Each structure stands twice: as C-alpha cells, then as structure tokens.
Amino acid sequence: MASADQRLSASEPSFWVVLGLSAVYLCLSGLFIVAPTTGASIFGIPAPGNLADAYLRAIGFRDAALALYLAGLACFSSRRAVGIVLGATVLIPVCDVALVLAVGTAAWWQIGLHALNGVCLIVMTTWVLR
C-alpha cells in the first residue's frame, strides 16, 4: 500500500473528481446492463436486440470494472497508480470514437460525448499526476 503522502487525499478536489468519474461510469454500466438498447442509442451504435444485447451488456460490465478500478485506486493506492490507469483509459474513448465513426450511424453529439470523455480523462490524468 502507498504511503499517505503519495495517496490521493479526501481533502483534495482531484480525489472527489476521480470518485465522481467512477460514479458516472458505474451509472453508465448500469444503463448498458439493464437497458442495452437505450445505452446503445446514447453510445452511438444501433441496437439490434436479442443476442446482440449481450455485447452491449459487455460494454456495461467493462464500465463497471473501470469504475471500481478507479474508486479502489483513488481510495487505497498511490496518486501515480490512479494517474496511470486514467491515462491508459484514454484508449477506451479513442476506440469508441473510431467504432462509432466506422459504423456510421452516430450523431455528432454521440461522437462528441466520446471525445469529451477522452479530453476529460487526459485533463484528469494531468491533474492527478501534477
């Protein structure tokens, strides 16, 4: 376990921002798991239903795991570990943008949500590692 001076502190705004991001990912994961068609419409991909819903739920499980990684790291690990995971996580929205562009059914705001997610992750990575 990291020493107290290396960990994010509950008195730091960045600690709460990381936990807030974790909560957002957890809510999104719930949406994809419980209502995959609605999740797909926000994500920017068509939701064909039936068996394909399992793939949409996989997105939800991915986001749930990410939320728990971030929350756990923010609470129990080092600032550096949180920053590394946030930085590596930028790959997810980059690939999501590529996916929805390749499918060609996404509206500008859906692509924008993924891009905004990537920008937020980059800003948060920089902030946590400062």
Tab-separated table of C-alpha atoms in Angstrom:
chain	number	residue	atom	x	y	z
A	1	MET	CA	0.000	0.000	0.000
A	2	ALA	CA	1.195	3.511	-0.776
A	3	SER	CA	2.227	5.830	1.991
A	4	ALA	CA	-0.200	8.552	2.971
A	5	ASP	CA	1.829	11.320	1.315
A	6	GLN	CA	1.681	9.513	-2.065
A	7	ARG	CA	-2.044	8.788	-1.953
A	8	LEU	CA	-4.865	10.992	-3.075
A	9	SER	CA	-6.389	12.583	-0.019
A	10	ALA	CA	-10.092	13.038	0.599
A	11	SER	CA	-9.281	16.708	1.184
A	12	GLU	CA	-8.097	17.096	-2.429
A	13	PRO	CA	-10.597	18.004	-5.145
A	14	SER	CA	-8.942	15.517	-7.522
A	15	PHE	CA	-9.906	12.656	-5.174
A	16	TRP	CA	-13.574	13.605	-5.466
A	17	VAL	CA	-13.368	14.181	-9.209
A	18	VAL	CA	-11.939	10.672	-9.686
A	19	LEU	CA	-14.701	9.228	-7.491
A	20	GLY	CA	-17.264	11.284	-9.440
A	21	LEU	CA	-15.961	9.892	-12.718
A	22	SER	CA	-16.142	6.441	-11.187
A	23	ALA	CA	-19.802	7.063	-10.282
A	24	VAL	CA	-20.558	8.210	-13.839
A	25	TYR	CA	-19.018	5.036	-15.282
A	26	LEU	CA	-20.955	2.959	-12.759
A	27	CYS	CA	-24.247	4.613	-13.786
A	28	LEU	CA	-23.456	4.115	-17.478
A	29	SER	CA	-22.631	0.489	-16.812
A	30	GLY	CA	-25.987	0.006	-15.122
A	31	LEU	CA	-27.738	1.518	-18.122
A	32	PHE	CA	-25.983	-0.833	-20.551
A	33	ILE	CA	-26.648	-3.851	-18.355
A	34	VAL	CA	-30.305	-3.102	-17.575
A	35	ALA	CA	-31.377	-1.275	-20.758
A	36	PRO	CA	-28.888	-2.125	-23.529
A	37	THR	CA	-30.979	-0.554	-26.287
A	38	THR	CA	-31.041	2.796	-24.505
A	39	GLY	CA	-27.332	2.521	-23.762
A	40	ALA	CA	-26.612	1.815	-27.414
A	41	SER	CA	-28.607	4.848	-28.520
A	42	ILE	CA	-26.505	7.074	-26.255
A	43	PHE	CA	-23.268	5.307	-27.279
A	44	GLY	CA	-23.990	5.853	-30.973
A	45	ILE	CA	-24.397	2.330	-32.291
A	46	PRO	CA	-27.529	0.557	-33.471
A	47	ALA	CA	-29.039	-1.934	-31.022
A	48	PRO	CA	-30.336	-4.926	-32.961
A	49	GLY	CA	-31.580	-6.658	-29.805
A	50	ASN	CA	-31.677	-10.325	-28.806
A	51	LEU	CA	-28.236	-11.911	-28.817
A	52	ALA	CA	-26.537	-8.611	-29.649
A	53	ASP	CA	-27.725	-7.244	-26.295
A	54	ALA	CA	-25.102	-9.461	-24.687
A	55	TYR	CA	-22.396	-7.450	-26.451
A	56	LEU	CA	-23.961	-4.212	-25.300
A	57	ARG	CA	-24.061	-5.543	-21.744
A	58	ALA	CA	-20.338	-6.327	-22.108
A	59	ILE	CA	-19.798	-2.576	-22.516
A	60	GLY	CA	-21.664	-2.145	-19.238
A	61	PHE	CA	-19.507	-4.692	-17.460
A	62	ARG	CA	-16.373	-3.001	-18.846
A	63	ASP	CA	-17.530	0.344	-17.487
A	64	ALA	CA	-18.456	-1.196	-14.112
A	65	ALA	CA	-14.989	-2.712	-13.779
A	66	LEU	CA	-13.381	0.594	-14.736
A	67	ALA	CA	-15.482	2.419	-12.145
A	68	LEU	CA	-14.405	0.001	-9.438
A	69	TYR	CA	-10.730	0.166	-10.508
A	70	LEU	CA	-10.761	3.956	-10.299
A	71	ALA	CA	-12.591	4.084	-6.968
A	72	GLY	CA	-10.361	1.423	-5.440
A	73	LEU	CA	-7.187	3.057	-6.652
A	74	ALA	CA	-8.306	6.512	-5.515
A	75	CYS	CA	-9.063	5.195	-2.035
A	76	PHE	CA	-6.255	2.711	-1.490
A	77	SER	CA	-3.390	3.219	-3.894
A	78	SER	CA	-0.926	5.853	-4.985
A	79	ARG	CA	-1.552	9.001	-6.958
A	80	ARG	CA	0.739	7.574	-9.634
A	81	ALA	CA	-1.344	4.376	-9.960
A	82	VAL	CA	-4.532	6.429	-10.332
A	83	GLY	CA	-2.856	8.599	-12.976
A	84	ILE	CA	-1.545	5.605	-14.921
A	85	VAL	CA	-4.977	3.961	-15.019
A	86	LEU	CA	-6.641	7.243	-16.016
A	87	GLY	CA	-4.050	7.738	-18.766
A	88	ALA	CA	-4.420	4.194	-20.078
A	89	THR	CA	-8.195	4.598	-20.010
A	90	VAL	CA	-7.945	7.274	-22.731
A	91	LEU	CA	-7.711	4.335	-25.126
A	92	ILE	CA	-11.374	3.481	-24.457
A	93	PRO	CA	-12.941	6.720	-25.780
A	94	VAL	CA	-10.445	6.867	-28.646
A	95	CYS	CA	-11.526	3.390	-29.742
A	96	ASP	CA	-15.178	4.249	-29.090
A	97	VAL	CA	-14.929	7.246	-31.439
A	98	ALA	CA	-13.310	5.046	-34.085
A	99	LEU	CA	-16.037	2.432	-33.624
A	100	VAL	CA	-18.988	4.791	-33.939
A	101	LEU	CA	-17.382	6.547	-36.915
A	102	ALA	CA	-16.829	3.182	-38.620
A	103	VAL	CA	-20.435	2.139	-38.013
A	104	GLY	CA	-21.550	5.463	-39.464
A	105	THR	CA	-24.825	5.784	-37.559
A	106	ALA	CA	-23.746	8.113	-34.762
A	107	ALA	CA	-24.930	11.686	-34.463
A	108	TRP	CA	-22.419	14.459	-33.843
A	109	TRP	CA	-23.345	14.649	-30.156
A	110	GLN	CA	-22.669	10.924	-29.660
A	111	ILE	CA	-19.197	11.273	-31.158
A	112	GLY	CA	-18.771	14.420	-29.085
A	113	LEU	CA	-19.602	12.552	-25.866
A	114	HIS	CA	-16.829	10.034	-26.533
A	115	ALA	CA	-14.384	12.789	-27.476
A	116	LEU	CA	-15.322	14.778	-24.359
A	117	ASN	CA	-14.744	11.660	-22.270
A	118	GLY	CA	-11.243	11.354	-23.753
A	119	VAL	CA	-10.454	15.004	-23.120
A	120	CYS	CA	-11.702	14.712	-19.522
A	121	LEU	CA	-9.510	11.666	-18.966
A	122	ILE	CA	-6.446	13.479	-20.337
A	123	VAL	CA	-7.125	16.522	-18.143
A	124	MET	CA	-7.726	14.345	-15.080
A	125	THR	CA	-4.561	12.330	-15.747
A	126	THR	CA	-2.517	15.516	-15.927
A	127	TRP	CA	-4.186	16.911	-12.816
A	128	VAL	CA	-3.707	13.774	-10.713
A	129	LEU	CA	-0.074	13.349	-11.774
A	130	ARG	CA	0.882	17.005	-11.286
